[in-house]
GROMACS .gro file of C-alpha atoms in nm:
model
  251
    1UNK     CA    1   0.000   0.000   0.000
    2UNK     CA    2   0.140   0.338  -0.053
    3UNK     CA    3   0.221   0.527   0.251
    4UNK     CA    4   0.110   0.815   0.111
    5UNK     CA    5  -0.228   0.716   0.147
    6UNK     CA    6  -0.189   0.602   0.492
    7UNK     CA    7  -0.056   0.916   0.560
    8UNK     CA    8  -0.363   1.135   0.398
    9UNK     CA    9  -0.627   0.924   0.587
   10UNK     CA   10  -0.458   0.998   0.899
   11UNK     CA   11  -0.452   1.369   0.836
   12UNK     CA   12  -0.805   1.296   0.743
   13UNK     CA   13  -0.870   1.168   1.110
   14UNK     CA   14  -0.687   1.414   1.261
   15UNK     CA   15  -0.883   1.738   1.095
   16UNK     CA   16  -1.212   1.566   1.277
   17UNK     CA   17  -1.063   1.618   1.587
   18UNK     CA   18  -0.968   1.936   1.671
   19UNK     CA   19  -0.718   2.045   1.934
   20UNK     CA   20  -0.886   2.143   2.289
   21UNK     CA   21  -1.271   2.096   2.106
   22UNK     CA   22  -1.531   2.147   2.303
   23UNK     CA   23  -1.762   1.808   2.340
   24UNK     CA   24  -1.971   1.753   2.025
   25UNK     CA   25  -2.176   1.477   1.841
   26UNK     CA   26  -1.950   1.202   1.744
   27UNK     CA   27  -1.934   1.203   1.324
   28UNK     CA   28  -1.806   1.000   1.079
   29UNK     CA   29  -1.741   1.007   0.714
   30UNK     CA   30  -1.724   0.782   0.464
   31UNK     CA   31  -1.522   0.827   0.151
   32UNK     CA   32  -1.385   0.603  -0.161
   33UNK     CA   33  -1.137   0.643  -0.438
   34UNK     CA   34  -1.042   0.493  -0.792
   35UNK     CA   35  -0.775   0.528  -1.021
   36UNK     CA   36  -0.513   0.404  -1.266
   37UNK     CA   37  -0.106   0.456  -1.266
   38UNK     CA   38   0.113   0.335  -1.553
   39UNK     CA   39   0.291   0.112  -1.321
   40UNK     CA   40   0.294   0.043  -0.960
   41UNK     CA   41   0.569   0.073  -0.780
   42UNK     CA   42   0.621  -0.063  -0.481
   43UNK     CA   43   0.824   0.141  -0.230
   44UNK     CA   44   1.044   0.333  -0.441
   45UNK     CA   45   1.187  -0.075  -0.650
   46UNK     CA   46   0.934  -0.304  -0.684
   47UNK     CA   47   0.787  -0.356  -1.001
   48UNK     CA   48   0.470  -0.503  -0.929
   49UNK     CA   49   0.349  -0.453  -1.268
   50UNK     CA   50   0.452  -0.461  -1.591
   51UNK     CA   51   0.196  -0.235  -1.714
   52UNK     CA   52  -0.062  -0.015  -1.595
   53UNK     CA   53  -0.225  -0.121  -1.242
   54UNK     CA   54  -0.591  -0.024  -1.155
   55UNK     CA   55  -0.618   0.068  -0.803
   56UNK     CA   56  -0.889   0.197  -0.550
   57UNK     CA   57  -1.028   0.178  -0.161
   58UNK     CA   58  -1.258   0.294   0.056
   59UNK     CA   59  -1.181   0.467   0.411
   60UNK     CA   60  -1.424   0.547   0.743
   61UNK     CA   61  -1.284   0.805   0.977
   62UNK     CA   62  -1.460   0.881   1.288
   63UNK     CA   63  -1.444   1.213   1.481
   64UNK     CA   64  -1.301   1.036   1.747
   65UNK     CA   65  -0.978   0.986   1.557
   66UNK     CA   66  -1.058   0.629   1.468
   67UNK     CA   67  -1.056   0.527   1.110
   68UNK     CA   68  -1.000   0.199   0.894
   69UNK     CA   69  -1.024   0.127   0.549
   70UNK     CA   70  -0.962  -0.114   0.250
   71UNK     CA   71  -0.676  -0.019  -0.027
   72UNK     CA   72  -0.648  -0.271  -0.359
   73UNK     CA   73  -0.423  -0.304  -0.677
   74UNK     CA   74  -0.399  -0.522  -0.996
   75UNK     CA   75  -0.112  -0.751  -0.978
   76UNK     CA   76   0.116  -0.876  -1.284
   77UNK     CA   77   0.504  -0.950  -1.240
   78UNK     CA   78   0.754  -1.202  -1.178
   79UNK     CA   79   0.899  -1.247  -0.828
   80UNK     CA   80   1.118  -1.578  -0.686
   81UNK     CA   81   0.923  -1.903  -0.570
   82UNK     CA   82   1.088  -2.156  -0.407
   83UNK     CA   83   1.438  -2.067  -0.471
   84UNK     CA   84   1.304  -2.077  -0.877
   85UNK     CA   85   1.576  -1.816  -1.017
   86UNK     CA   86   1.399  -1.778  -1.335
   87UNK     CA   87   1.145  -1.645  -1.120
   88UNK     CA   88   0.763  -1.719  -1.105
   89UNK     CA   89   0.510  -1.501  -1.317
   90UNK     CA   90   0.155  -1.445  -1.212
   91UNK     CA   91  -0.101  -1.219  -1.214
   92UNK     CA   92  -0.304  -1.153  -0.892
   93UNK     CA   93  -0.469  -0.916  -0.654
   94UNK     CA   94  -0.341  -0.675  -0.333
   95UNK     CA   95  -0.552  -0.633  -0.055
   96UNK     CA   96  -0.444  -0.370   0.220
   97UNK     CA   97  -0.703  -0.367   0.539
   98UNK     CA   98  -0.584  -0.090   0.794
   99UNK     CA   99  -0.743   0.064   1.112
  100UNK     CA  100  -0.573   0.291   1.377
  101UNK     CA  101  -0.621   0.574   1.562
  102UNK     CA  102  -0.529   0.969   1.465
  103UNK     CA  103  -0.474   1.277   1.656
  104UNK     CA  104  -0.335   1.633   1.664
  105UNK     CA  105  -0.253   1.913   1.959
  106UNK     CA  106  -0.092   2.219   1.945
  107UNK     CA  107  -0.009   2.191   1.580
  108UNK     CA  108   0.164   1.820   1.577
  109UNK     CA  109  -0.020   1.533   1.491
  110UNK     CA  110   0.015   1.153   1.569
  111UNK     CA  111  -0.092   0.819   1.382
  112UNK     CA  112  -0.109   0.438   1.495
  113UNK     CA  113  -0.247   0.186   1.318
  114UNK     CA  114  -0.181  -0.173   1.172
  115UNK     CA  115  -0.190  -0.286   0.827
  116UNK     CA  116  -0.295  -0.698   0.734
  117UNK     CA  117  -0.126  -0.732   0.318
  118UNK     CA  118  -0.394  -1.033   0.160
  119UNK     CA  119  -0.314  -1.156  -0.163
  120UNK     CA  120  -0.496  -1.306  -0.404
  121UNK     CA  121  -0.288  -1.575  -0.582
  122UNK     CA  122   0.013  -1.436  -0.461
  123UNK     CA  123   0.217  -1.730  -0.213
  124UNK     CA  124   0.389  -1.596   0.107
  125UNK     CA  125   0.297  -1.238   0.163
  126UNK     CA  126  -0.007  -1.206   0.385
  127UNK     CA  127   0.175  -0.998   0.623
  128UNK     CA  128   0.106  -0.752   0.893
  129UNK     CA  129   0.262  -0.426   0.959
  130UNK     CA  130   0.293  -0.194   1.245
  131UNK     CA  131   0.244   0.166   1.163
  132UNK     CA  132   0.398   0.460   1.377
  133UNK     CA  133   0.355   0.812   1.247
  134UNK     CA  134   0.379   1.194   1.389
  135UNK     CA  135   0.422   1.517   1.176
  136UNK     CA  136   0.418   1.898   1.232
  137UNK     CA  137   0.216   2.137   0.969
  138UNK     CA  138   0.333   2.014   0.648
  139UNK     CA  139   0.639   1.712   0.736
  140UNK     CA  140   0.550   1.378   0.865
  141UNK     CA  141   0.766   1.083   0.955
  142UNK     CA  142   0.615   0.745   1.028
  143UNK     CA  143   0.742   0.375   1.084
  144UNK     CA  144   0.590   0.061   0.951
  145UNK     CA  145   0.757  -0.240   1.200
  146UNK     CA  146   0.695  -0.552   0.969
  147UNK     CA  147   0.531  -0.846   1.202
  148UNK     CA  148   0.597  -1.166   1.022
  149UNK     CA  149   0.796  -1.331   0.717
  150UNK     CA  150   0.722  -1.394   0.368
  151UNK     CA  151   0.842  -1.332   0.047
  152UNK     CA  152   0.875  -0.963   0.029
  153UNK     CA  153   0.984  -0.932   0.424
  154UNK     CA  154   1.110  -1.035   0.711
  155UNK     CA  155   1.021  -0.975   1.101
  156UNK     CA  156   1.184  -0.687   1.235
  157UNK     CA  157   1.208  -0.503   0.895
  158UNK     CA  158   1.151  -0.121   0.929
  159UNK     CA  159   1.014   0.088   0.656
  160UNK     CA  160   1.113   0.449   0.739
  161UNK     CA  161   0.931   0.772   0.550
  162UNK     CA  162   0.981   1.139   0.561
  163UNK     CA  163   0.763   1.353   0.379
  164UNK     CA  164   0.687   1.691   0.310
  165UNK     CA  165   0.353   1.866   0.112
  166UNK     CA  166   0.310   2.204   0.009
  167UNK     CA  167   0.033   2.384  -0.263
  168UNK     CA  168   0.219   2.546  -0.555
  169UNK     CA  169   0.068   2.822  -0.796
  170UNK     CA  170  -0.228   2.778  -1.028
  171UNK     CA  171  -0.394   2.509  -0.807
  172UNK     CA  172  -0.071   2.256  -0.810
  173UNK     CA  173   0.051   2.049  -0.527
  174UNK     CA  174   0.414   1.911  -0.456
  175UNK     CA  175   0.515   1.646  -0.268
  176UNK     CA  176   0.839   1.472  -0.163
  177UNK     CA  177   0.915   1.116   0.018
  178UNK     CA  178   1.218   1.010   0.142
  179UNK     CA  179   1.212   0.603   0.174
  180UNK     CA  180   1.469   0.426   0.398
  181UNK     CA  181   1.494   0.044   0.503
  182UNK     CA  182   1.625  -0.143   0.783
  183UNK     CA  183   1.631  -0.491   0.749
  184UNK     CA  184   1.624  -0.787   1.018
  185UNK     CA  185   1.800  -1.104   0.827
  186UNK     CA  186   1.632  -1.390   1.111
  187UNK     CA  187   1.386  -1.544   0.877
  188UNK     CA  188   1.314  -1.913   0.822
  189UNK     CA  189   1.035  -1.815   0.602
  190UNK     CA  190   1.215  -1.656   0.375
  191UNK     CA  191   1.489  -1.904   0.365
  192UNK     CA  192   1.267  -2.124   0.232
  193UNK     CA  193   1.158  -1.911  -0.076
  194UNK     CA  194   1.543  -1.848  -0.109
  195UNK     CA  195   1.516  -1.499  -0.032
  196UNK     CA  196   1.855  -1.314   0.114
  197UNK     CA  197   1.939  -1.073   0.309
  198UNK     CA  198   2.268  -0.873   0.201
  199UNK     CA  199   2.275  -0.530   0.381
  200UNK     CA  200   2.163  -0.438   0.724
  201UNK     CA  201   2.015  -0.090   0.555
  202UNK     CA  202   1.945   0.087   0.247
  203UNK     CA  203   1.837   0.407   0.082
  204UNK     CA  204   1.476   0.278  -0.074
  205UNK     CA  205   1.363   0.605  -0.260
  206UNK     CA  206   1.341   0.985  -0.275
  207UNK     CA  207   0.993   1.005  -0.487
  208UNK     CA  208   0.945   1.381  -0.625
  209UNK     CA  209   0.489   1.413  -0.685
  210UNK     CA  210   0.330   1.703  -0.876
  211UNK     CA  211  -0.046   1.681  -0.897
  212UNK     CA  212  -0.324   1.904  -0.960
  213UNK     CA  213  -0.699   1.911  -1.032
  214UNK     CA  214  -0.843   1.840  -1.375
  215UNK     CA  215  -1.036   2.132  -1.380
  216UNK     CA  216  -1.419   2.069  -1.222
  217UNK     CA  217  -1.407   1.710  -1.254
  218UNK     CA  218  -1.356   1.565  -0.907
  219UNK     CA  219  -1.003   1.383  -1.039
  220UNK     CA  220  -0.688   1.449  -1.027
  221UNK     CA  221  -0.353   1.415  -1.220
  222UNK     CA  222  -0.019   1.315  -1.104
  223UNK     CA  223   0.334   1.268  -1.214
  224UNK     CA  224   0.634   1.128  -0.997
  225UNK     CA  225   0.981   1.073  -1.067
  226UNK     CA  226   1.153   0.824  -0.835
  227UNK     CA  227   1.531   0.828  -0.769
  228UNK     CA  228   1.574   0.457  -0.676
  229UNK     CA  229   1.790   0.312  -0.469
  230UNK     CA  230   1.894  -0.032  -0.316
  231UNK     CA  231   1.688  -0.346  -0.201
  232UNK     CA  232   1.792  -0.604   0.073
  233UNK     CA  233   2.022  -0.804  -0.155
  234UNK     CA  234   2.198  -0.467  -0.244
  235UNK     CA  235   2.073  -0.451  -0.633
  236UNK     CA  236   2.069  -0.102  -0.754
  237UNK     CA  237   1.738  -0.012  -0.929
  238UNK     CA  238   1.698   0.210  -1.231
  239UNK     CA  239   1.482   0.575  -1.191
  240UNK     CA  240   1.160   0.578  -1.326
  241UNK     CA  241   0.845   0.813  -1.351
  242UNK     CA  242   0.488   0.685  -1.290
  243UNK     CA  243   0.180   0.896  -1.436
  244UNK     CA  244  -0.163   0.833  -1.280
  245UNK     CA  245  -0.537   0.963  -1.237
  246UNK     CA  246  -0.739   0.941  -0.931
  247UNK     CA  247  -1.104   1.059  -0.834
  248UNK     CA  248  -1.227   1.088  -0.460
  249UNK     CA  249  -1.593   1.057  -0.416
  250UNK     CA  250  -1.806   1.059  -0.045
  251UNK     CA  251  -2.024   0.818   0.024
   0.00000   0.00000   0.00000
């Protein structure tokens, strides 16, 4: 799931809930999304499709500073099975369910929530992360703790974000993530789908966003470059740029 979108439902959460409020009905809001991105890229390296990847969720926040939601993506690309080094091609389905609580006082804001990865035809990566988050006005750093092993993780790996949003001229918005792994190498899982662990931490990604409105319509446009950088078994990945619509609707 993209942290991005973690982060933005959190922020969500947190504007129901406003610092030192006086007592009010409890509220709630529904919400959904939909979109398409030429490819989906996981985490600044993964290439989890060869082509274009149709994506789309729906998220509940509650004025309490509760929410939870459900996050999906087509699937299609080739990933090791069983210690197969041709690798194993298949096309499937991501599932990201995610609940956790939000909050903000005195201008800095907090997130905690877990994440449960489901796959459909996909072996070894139902996984569960830990999510940590706090921010000021417009940075944020947060902390996904990975639970268990599979295929794309082991227990004890850290995915570490820093991020930072601001509105540009003529209705534009930028947007800049720094990714950075730690990696835990204890894994019997993983051993046995002859995955590796090489380096104790890498540089992941520094993604670069510019979106903005098309025009009345409810959707928006986005372009990001990604400067890549290494995965767990230290391979160096190449930059790439990922173009993509989206359209938010309430519910």
């Amino acid at each position: 799931m993209q942290t991005r979108k973690l982060a933005k439902l959190a922020v969500a959460a947190t504007l129901a809930v406003p610092a030192f409020a006086l007592p009010m009905a409890a509220q709630a809001e529904v919400t959904g999304n939909i979109g398409v991105v030429s490819k989906y890229i996981l985490r600044g390296i993964g290439n989890e499709n060869s082509g274009a990847a149709l994506q789309g969720g729906f998220d509940y926040s509650h004025s309490s500073g509760f929410y939870a939601g459900w996050w999906g993506s087509s699937l299609d690309y080739i990933y090791d099975k069983d210690g197969d080094e041709e690798g194993y091609s298949t096309t499937g389905f991501e599932n990201d369910f995610y609940a956790g609580f939000a909050g903000e006082a005195a201008g800095f804001s907090y997130n905690i929530g877990v994440i449960q990865y489901y796959y459909l035809n996909i072996d070894d990566s139902n996984l569960t992360e830990l999510v940590l988050g706090a921010g000021y006005g417009p940075f944020s750093l947060q902390a996904q703790y990975l639970l268990n092993d599979g295929v794309w993780g082991n227990s004890g790996d850290i995915y570490w974000t820093a991020s930072y949003e601001t509105a540009l001229p003529y209705d534009f918005n930028l947007g800049l993530t720094l990714g950075y792994y730690t990696y835990d190498d204890d894994d019997a899982g993983n051993d046995k789908a002859g995955f590796t662990t090489l380096e104790t931490s890498n540089f992941r990604h520094f993604n670069v966003t510019l979106s903005r409105p098309i025009g009345s319509t409810g959707a928006d446009m986005s372009v990001t470059y990604i400067v890549a950088g290494k995965d767990r078994e230290d391979v160096d990945y190449d930059n790439t740029m990922v173009f993509g619509i989206s359209y938010a609707f309430d519910i």
